[in-house]
Coordinates of C-alpha atoms in Angstrom, one line a residue:
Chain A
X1 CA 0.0 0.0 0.0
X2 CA 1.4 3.4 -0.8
X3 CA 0.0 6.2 0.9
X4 CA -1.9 8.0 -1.6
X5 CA -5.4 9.9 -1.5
X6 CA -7.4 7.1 -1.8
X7 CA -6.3 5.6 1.2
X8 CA -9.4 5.3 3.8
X9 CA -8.2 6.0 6.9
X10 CA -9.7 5.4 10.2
X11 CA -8.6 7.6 13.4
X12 CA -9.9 5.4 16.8
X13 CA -9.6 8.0 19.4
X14 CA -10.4 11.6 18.8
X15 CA -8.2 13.6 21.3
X16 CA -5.4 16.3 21.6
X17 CA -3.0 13.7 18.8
X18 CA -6.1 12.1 16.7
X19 CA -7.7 15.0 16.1
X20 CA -4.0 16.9 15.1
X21 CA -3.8 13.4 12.7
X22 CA -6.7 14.3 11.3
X23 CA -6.0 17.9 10.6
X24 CA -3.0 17.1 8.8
X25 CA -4.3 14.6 7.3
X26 CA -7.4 16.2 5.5
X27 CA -5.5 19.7 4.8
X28 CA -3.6 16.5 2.6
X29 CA -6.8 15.5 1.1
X30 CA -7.4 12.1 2.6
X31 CA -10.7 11.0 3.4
X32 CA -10.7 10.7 7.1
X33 CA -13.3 9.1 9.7
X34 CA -12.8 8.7 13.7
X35 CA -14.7 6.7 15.8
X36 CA -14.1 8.0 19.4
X37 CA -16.5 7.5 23.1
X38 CA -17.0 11.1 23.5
X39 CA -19.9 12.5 21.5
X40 CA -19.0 16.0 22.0
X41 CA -15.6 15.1 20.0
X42 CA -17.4 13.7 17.4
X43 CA -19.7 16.5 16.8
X44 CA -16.7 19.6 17.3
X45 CA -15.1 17.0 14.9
X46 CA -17.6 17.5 12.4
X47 CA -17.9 20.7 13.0
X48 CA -15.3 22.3 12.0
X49 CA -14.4 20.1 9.3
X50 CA -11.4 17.9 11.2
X51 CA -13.0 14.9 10.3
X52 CA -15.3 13.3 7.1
X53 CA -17.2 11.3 9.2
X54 CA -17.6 10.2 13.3
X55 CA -19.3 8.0 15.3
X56 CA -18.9 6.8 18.7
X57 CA -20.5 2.9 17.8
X58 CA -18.3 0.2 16.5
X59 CA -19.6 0.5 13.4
X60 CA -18.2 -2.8 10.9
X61 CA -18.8 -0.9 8.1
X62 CA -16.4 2.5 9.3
X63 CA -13.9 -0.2 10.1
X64 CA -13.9 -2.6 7.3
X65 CA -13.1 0.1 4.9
X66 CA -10.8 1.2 6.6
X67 CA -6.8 0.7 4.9
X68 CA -4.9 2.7 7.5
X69 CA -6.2 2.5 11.1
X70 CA -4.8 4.8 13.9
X71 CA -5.0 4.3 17.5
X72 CA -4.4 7.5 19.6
X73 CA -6.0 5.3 22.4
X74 CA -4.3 5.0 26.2
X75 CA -2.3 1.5 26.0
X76 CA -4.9 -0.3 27.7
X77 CA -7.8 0.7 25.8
X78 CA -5.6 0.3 22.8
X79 CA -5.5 -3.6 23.8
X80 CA -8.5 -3.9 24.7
X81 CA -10.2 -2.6 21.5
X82 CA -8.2 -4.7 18.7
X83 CA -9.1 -8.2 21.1
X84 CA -13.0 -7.1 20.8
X85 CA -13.1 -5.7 17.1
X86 CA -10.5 -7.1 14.9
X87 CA -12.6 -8.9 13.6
X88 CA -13.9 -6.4 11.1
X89 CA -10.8 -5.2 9.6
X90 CA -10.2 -5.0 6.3
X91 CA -8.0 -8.0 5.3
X92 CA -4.4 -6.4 4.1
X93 CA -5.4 -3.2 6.4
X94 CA -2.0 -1.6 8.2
X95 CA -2.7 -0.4 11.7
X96 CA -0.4 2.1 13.5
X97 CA -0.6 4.4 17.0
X98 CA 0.6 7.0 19.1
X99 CA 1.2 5.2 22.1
X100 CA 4.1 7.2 24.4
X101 CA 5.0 3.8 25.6
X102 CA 5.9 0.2 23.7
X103 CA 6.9 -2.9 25.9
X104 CA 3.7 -3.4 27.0
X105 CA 1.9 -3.7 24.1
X106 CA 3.7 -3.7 20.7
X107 CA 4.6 -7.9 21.3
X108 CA 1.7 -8.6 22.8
X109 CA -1.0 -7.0 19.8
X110 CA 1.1 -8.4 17.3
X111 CA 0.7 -11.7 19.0
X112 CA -2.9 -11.5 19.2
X113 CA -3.4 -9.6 15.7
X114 CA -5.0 -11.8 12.5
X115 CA -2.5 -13.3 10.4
X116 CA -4.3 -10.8 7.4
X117 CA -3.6 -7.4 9.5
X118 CA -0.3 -5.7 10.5
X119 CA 0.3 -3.4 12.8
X120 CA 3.1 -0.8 13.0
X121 CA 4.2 0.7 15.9
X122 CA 4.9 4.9 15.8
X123 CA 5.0 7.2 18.5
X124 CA 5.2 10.7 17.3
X125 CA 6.8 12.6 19.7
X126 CA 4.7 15.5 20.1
X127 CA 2.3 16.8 22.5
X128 CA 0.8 20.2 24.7
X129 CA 0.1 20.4 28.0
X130 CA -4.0 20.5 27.3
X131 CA -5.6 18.0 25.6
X132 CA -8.6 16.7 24.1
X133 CA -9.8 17.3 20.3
X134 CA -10.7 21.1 20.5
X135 CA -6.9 21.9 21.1
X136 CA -5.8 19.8 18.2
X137 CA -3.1 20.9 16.6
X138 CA -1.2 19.6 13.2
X139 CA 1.5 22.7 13.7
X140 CA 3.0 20.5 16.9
X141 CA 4.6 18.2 14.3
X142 CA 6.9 20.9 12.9
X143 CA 10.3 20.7 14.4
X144 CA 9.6 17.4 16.6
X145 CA 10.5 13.9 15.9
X146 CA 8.3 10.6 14.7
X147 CA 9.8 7.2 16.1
X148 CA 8.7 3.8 14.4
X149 CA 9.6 1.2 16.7
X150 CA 9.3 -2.1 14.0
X151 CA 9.7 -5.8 15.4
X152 CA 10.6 -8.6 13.7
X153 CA 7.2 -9.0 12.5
X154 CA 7.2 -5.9 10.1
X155 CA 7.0 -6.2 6.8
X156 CA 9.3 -3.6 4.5
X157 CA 6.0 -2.4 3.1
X158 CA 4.5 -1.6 6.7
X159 CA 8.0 0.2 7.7
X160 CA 8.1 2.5 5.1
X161 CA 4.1 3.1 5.0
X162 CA 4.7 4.3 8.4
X163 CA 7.5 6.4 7.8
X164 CA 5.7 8.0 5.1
X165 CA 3.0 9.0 7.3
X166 CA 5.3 10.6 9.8
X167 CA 6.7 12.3 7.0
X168 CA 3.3 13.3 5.2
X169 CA 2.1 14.8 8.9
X170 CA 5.3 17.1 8.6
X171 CA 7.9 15.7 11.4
X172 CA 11.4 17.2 11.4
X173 CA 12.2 13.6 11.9
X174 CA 11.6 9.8 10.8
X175 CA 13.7 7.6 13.3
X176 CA 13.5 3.5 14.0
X177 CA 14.1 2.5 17.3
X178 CA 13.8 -1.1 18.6
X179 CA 11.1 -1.6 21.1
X180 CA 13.8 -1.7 23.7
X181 CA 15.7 1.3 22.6
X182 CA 12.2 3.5 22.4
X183 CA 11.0 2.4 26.1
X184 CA 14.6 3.3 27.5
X185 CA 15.3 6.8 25.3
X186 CA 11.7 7.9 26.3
X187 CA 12.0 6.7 30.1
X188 CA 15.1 9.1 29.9
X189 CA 14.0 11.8 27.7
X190 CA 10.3 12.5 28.6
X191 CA 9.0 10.2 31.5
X192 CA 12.2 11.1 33.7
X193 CA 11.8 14.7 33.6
X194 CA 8.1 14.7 33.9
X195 CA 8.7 12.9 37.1
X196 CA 11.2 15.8 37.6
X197 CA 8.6 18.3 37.2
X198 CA 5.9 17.0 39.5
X199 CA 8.7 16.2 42.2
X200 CA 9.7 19.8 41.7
X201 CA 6.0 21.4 42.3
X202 CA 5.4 19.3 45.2
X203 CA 8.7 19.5 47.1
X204 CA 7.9 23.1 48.2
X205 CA 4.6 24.3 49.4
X206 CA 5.6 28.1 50.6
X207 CA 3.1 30.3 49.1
X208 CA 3.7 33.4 46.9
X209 CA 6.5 31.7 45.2
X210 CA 4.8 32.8 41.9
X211 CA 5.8 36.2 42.8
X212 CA 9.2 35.9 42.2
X213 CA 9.7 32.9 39.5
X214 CA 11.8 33.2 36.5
X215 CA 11.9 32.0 33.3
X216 CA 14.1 29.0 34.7
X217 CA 11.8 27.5 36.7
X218 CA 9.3 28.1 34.5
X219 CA 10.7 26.4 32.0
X220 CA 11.5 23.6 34.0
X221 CA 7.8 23.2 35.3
X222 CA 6.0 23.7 32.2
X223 CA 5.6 19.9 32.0
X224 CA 4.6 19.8 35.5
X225 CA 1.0 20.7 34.6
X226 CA 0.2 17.0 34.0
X227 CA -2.8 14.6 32.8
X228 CA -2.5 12.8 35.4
X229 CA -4.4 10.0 34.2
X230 CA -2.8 9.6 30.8
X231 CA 0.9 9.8 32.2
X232 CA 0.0 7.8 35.3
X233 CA -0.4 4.8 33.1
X234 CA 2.4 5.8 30.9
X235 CA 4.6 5.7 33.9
X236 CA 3.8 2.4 35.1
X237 CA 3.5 0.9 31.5
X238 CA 7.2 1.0 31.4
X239 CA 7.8 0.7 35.0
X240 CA 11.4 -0.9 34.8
X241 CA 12.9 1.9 32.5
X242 CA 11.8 4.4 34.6
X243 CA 12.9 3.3 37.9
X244 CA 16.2 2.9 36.1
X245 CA 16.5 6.3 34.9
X246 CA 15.4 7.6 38.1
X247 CA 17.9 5.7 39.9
X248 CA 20.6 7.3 37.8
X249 CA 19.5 10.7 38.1
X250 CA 19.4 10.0 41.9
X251 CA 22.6 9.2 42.2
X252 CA 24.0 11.8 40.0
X253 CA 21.8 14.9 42.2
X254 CA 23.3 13.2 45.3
X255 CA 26.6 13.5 43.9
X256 CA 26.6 17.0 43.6
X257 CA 24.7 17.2 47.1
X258 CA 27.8 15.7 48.1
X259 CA 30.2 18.1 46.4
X260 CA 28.3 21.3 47.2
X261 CA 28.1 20.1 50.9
X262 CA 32.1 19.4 51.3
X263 CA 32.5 22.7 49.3
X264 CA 34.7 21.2 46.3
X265 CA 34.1 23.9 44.7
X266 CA 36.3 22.2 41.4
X267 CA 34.2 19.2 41.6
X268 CA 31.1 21.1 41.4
X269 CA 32.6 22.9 38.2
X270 CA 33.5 19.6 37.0
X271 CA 29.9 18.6 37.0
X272 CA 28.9 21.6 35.2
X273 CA 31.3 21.5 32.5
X274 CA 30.2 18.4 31.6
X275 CA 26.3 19.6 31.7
X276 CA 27.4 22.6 29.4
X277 CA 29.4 20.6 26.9
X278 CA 26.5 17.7 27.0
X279 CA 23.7 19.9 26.5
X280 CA 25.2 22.0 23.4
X281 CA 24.7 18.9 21.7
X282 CA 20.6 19.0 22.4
X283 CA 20.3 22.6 20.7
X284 CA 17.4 22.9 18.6
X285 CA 18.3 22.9 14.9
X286 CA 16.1 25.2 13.0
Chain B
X1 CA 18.6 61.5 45.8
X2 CA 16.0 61.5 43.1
X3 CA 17.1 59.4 40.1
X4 CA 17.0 62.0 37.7
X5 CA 19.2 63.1 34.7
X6 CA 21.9 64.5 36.5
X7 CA 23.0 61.9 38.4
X8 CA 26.3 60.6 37.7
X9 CA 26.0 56.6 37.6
X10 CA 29.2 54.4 37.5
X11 CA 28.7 50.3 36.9
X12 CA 31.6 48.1 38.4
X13 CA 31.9 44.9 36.4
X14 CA 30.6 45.5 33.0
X15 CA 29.5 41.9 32.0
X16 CA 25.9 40.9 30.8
X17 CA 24.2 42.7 33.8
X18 CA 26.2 45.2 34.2
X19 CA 25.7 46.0 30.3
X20 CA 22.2 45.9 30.1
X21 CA 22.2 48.2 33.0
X22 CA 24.2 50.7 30.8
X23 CA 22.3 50.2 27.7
X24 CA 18.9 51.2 29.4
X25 CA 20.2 53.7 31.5
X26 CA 22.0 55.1 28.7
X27 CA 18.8 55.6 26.3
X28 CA 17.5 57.0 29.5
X29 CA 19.1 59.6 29.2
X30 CA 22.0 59.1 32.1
X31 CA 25.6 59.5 31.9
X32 CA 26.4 56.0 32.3
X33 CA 30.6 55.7 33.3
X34 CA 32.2 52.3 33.9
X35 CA 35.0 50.3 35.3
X36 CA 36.1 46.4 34.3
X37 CA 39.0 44.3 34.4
X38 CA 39.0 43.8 30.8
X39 CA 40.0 45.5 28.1
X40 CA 38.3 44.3 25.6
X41 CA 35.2 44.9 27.2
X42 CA 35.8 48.7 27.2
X43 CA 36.6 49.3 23.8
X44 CA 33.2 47.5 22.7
X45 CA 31.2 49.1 25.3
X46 CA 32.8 52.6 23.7
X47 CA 32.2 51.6 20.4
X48 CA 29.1 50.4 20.6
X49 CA 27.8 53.8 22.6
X50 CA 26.8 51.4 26.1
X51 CA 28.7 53.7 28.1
X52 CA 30.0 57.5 27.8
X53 CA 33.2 56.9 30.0
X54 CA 34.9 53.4 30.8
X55 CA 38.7 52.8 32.1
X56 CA 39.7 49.3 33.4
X57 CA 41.9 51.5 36.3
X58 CA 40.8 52.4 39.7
X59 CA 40.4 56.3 39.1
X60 CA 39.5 57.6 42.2
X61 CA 38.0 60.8 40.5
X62 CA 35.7 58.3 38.4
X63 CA 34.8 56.7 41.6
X64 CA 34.5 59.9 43.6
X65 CA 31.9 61.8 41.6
X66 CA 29.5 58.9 41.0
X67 CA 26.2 59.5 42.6
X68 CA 25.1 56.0 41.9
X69 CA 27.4 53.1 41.9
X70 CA 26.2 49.7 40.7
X71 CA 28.1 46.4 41.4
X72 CA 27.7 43.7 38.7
X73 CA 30.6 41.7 40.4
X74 CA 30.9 38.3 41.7
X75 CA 30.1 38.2 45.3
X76 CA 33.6 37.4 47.2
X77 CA 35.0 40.4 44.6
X78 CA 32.5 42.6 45.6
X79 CA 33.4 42.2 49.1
X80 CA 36.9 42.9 48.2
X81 CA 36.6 45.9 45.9
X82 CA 34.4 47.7 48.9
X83 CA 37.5 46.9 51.4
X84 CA 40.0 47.6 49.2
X85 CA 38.2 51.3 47.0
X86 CA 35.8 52.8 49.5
X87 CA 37.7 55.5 50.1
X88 CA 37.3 57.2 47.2
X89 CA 33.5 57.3 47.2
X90 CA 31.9 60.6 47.6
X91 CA 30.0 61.4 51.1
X92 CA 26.2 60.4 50.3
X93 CA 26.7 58.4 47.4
X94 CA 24.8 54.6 47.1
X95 CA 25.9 51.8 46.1
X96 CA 23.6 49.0 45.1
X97 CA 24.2 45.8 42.9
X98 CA 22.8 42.9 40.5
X99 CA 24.3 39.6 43.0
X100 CA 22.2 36.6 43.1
X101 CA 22.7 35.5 46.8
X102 CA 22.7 37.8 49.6
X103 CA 23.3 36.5 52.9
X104 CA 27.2 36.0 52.2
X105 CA 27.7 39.6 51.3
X106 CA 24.7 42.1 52.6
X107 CA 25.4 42.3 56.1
X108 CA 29.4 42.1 56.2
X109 CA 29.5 44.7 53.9
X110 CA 27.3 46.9 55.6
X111 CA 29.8 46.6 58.2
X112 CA 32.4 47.9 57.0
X113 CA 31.3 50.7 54.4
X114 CA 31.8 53.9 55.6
X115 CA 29.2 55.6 57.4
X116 CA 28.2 58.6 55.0
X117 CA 27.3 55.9 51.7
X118 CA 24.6 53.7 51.8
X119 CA 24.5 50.3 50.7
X120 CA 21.2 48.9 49.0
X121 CA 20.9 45.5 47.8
X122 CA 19.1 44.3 45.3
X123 CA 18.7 41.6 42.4
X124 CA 17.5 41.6 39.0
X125 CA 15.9 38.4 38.4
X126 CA 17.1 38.0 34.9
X127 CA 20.0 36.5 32.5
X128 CA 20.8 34.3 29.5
X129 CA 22.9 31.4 29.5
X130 CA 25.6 33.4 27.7
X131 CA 27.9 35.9 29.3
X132 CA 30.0 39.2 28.4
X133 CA 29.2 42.8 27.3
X134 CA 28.7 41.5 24.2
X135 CA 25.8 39.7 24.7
X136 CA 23.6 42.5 27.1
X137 CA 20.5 43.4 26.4
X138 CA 18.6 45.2 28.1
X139 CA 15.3 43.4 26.9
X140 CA 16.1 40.4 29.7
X141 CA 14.5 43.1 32.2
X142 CA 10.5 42.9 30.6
X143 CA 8.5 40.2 32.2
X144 CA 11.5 39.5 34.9
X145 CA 11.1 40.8 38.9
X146 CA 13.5 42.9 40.3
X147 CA 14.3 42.3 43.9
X148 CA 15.1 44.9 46.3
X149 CA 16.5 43.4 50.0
X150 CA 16.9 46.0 53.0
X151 CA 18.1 45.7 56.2
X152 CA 17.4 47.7 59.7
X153 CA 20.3 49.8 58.8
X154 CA 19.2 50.8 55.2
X155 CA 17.2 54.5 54.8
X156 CA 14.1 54.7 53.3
X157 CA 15.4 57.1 51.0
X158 CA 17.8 54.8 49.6
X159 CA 15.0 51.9 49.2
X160 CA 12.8 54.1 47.1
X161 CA 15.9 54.8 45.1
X162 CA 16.5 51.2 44.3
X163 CA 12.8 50.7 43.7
X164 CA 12.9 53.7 41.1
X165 CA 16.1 52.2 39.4
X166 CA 13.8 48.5 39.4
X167 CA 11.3 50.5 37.7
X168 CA 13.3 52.5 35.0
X169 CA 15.3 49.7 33.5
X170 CA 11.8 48.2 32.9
X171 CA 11.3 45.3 35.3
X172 CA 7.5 44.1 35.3
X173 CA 7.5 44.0 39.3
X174 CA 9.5 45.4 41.7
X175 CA 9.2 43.3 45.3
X176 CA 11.1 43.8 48.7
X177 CA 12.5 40.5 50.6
X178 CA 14.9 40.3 53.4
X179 CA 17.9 38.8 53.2
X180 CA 17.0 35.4 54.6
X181 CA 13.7 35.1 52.6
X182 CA 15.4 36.2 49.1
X183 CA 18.0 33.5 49.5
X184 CA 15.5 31.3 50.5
X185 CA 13.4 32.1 47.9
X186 CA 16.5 31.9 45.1
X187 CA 17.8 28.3 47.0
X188 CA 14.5 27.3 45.3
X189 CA 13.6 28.9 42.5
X190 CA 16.8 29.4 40.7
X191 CA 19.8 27.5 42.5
X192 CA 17.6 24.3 43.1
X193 CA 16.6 24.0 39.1
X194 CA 20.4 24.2 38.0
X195 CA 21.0 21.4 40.4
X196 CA 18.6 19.4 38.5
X197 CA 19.6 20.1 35.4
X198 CA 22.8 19.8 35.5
X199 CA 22.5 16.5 37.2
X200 CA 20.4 15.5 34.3
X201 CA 22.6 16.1 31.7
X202 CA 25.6 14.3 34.0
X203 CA 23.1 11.3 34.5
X204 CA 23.2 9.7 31.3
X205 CA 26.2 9.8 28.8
X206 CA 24.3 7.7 26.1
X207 CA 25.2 8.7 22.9
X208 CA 22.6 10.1 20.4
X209 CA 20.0 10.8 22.4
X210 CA 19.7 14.7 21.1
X211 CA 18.3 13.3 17.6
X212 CA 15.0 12.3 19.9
X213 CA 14.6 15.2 22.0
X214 CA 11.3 16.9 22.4
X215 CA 10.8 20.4 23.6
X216 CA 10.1 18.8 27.6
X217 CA 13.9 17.7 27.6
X218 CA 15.3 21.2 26.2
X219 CA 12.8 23.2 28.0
X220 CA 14.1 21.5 31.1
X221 CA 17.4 21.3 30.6
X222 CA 18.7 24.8 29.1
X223 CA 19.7 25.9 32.1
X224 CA 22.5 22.9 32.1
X225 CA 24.5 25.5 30.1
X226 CA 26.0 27.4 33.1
X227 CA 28.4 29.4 33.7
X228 CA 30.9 27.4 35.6
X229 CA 32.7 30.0 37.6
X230 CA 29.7 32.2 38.7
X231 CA 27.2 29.5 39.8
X232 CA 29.5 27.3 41.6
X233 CA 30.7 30.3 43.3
X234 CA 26.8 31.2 44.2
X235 CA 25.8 27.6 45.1
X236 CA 28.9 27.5 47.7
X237 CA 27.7 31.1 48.8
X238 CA 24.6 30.3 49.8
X239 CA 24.8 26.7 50.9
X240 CA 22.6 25.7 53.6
X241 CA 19.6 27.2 51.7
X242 CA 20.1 25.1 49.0
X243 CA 21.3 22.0 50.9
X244 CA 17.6 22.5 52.2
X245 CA 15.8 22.9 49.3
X246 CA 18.0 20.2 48.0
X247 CA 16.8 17.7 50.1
X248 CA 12.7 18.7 50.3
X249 CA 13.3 18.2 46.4
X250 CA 14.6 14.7 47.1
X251 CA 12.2 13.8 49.7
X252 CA 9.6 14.5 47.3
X253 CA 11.2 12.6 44.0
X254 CA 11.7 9.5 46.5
X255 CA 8.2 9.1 47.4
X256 CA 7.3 9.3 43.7
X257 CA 10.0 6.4 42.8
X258 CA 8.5 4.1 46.1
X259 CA 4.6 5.2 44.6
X260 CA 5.9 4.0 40.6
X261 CA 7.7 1.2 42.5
X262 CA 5.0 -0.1 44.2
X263 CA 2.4 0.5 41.2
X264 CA 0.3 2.5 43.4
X265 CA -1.5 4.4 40.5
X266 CA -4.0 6.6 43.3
X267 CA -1.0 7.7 45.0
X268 CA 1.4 8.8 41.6
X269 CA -2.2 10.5 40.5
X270 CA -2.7 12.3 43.3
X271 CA 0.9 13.6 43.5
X272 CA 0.5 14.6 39.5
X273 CA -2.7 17.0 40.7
X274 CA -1.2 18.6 43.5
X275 CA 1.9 19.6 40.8
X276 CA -0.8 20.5 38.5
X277 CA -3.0 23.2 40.9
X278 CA 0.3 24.3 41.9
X279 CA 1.7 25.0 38.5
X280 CA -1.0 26.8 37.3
X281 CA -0.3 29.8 39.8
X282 CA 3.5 29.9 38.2
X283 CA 1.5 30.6 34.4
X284 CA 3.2 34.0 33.0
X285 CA 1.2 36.6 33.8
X286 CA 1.1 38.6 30.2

């Protein structure tokens, strides 16, 4: 399958990501439907021309049409759903997701998946601090990066359909990371300093702190303003690499705890160098 | 002392600060005069019209008819510039200066400054991650809070002077603390958030992992590029604050890890809200 206009593609969960698919994805010219739970999405959807066609019914039809599924769905729904309605895919249909996190259930829905179906792993690595389908928006591709995480299950074909879409929805980057590789990069990247963030906010409760904040902090907080249901699960999806990333971070703030305590005052300049150099490297390239 | 046109200003230590003092006091409309250690910084200064007057010598007669002196020195070379030059200030003049900690220096140099000058501290809450008179501008002041931090033995006179300066150079808000809350208050908000970032960068030397970074990671982490030499000199100065802060910030990241570790989902949500309420008071204010 290439991924031209007459592709029919199906969005399953119309929030902050689906409905940004979707914008991208008709300003394209692709015929796009979404089922989603929420009739309200469905019908702002509609509304302002994000989508083709919604529903919030499993409807066989909407699905076995479908030649491009996408799941923007939390990981557990996302389960959930392809054990109670693969059975109306399209034979030959590619299916691909959002999901922030991959050991727990790339393996496992392949394992389940018809023999006749293939799904692609992809998390685009994009995102706000709102969510929901009324603050979708395609523009938070631009500049961010799209990770396809294949197993040895993918087909070529699947692969570079996948790519293409990231492409298509207009990523700075296309990447391939092994399922492994993915869960540990974003346990490091973004779950690690989200737990940053919401240690940060709750470590000090003296009021009229506001007052007086920078842009540092505020930087460093941004993320802090959490869904705390969405990244609860994220967190424990991928429990291990976490943990492990926290421990290392641990033991790397103690170390300077250490060195700012017994005043060695080179040490702590050591540390800092190293940060400085490190982080030049993570400069955004326009 | 009114802060008018006529007064004769003189900045010690013309780096970032100290040159986006000059620039706006220049377009001001003051005679702006300066003295550095370097050279270099001088002859751009000149040439680029951020001072009238600059000499990298101790001229008493430069010192001796400023009305106004502002200190944009490190802390322990503040201290010994004051020891060493006060001499040649002129009878009524004020001092006041940009340092970011306040407990190491405020009070012992009160002690031993003449009686006839008067000493005002006070801290602009802004800076870049770059350095040098080549890189001031005086924009850094819009949005950012300007500090002022009496003691008993400071006149109101000179507080509404510092307050007036605050507001010319075009801070958004202008805010007293004493000496123990501001470093308090910076432990925190500013010293506490390098920490973190710089022991994120020095926990994990993977290579690579720039090419998946999203804008949480930067966001968080652009405060790893630090100036070596003048934060490890202000951690150091104001250690027990930040030893404290230091450890409510890992009190609070343990009892996340234990939560994730022990997959209580209730408990990691309920930490994620509390960051969340409290987040939302640290929003810019436009």
């Amino acid at each position: 399958m290439k991924l031209i206009k007459k592709v029919n593609i199906l969005i399953v969960g119309l929030g902050l990501l689906g409905g940004s698919y979707a914008k991208a994805l008709k300003r394209l010219g692709f015929t796009v439907k979404a089922i989603t739970k929420d009739k309200a999405s469905v019908e702002y959807a509609l509304e302002n021309g994000i989508i083709d066609y919604g529903t919030t019914e499993i409807e066989p039809e909407i699905i076995g049409e479908a030649d491009l599924v996408i799941f923007a769905l939390y990981p557990h729904i996302f389960t959930e759903w392809i054990k109670e309605h693969q059975q109306y895919f399209k034979s030959g249909a590619v299916l691909t997701d959002v999901t922030g996190v991959k050991g727990c259930i790339v393996e496992h829905i392949q394992s389940i998946l018809r023999n006749d179906v293939e799904y692609i792993a992809a998390h685009p690595m994009a995102g706000k601090e709102v969510s929901g389908v009324e603050n979708s928006d395609d523009s938070i591709f631009k500049g961010a990066n799209y990770i396809v995480v294949p197993t040895e299950k993918n087909t070529p074909e699947a692969i570079e359909l996948c790519r293409n879409l990231g492409e298509l929805l207009g990523f700075k980057q296309v990447a391939e990371l092994s399922v492994t590789e993915h869960d540990k990069m974003i346990a490091f990247l973004s779950q690690l300093t989200h737990c940053i963030a919401v240690s940060l906010m709750c470590s000090n409760d003296s009021e009229g702190l506001e007052a007086y904040t920078g842009d540092s902090f505020r930087d460093l907080t941004r993320i802090a303003r959490i869904n705390d249901e969405m990244w609860s699960e994220l967190f424990l999806s991928n429990k291990q690499p976490l943990l492990d990333e926290m421990d290392k971070f641990r033991a790397s703030f103690d170390a300077l705890y250490e060195k700012i305590k017994s005043n060695d005052r080179d040490a702590v300049r050591e540390m800092m160098k190293i940060s400085t150099k490190r982080r030049a490297l993570f400069d955004k390239k326009i």
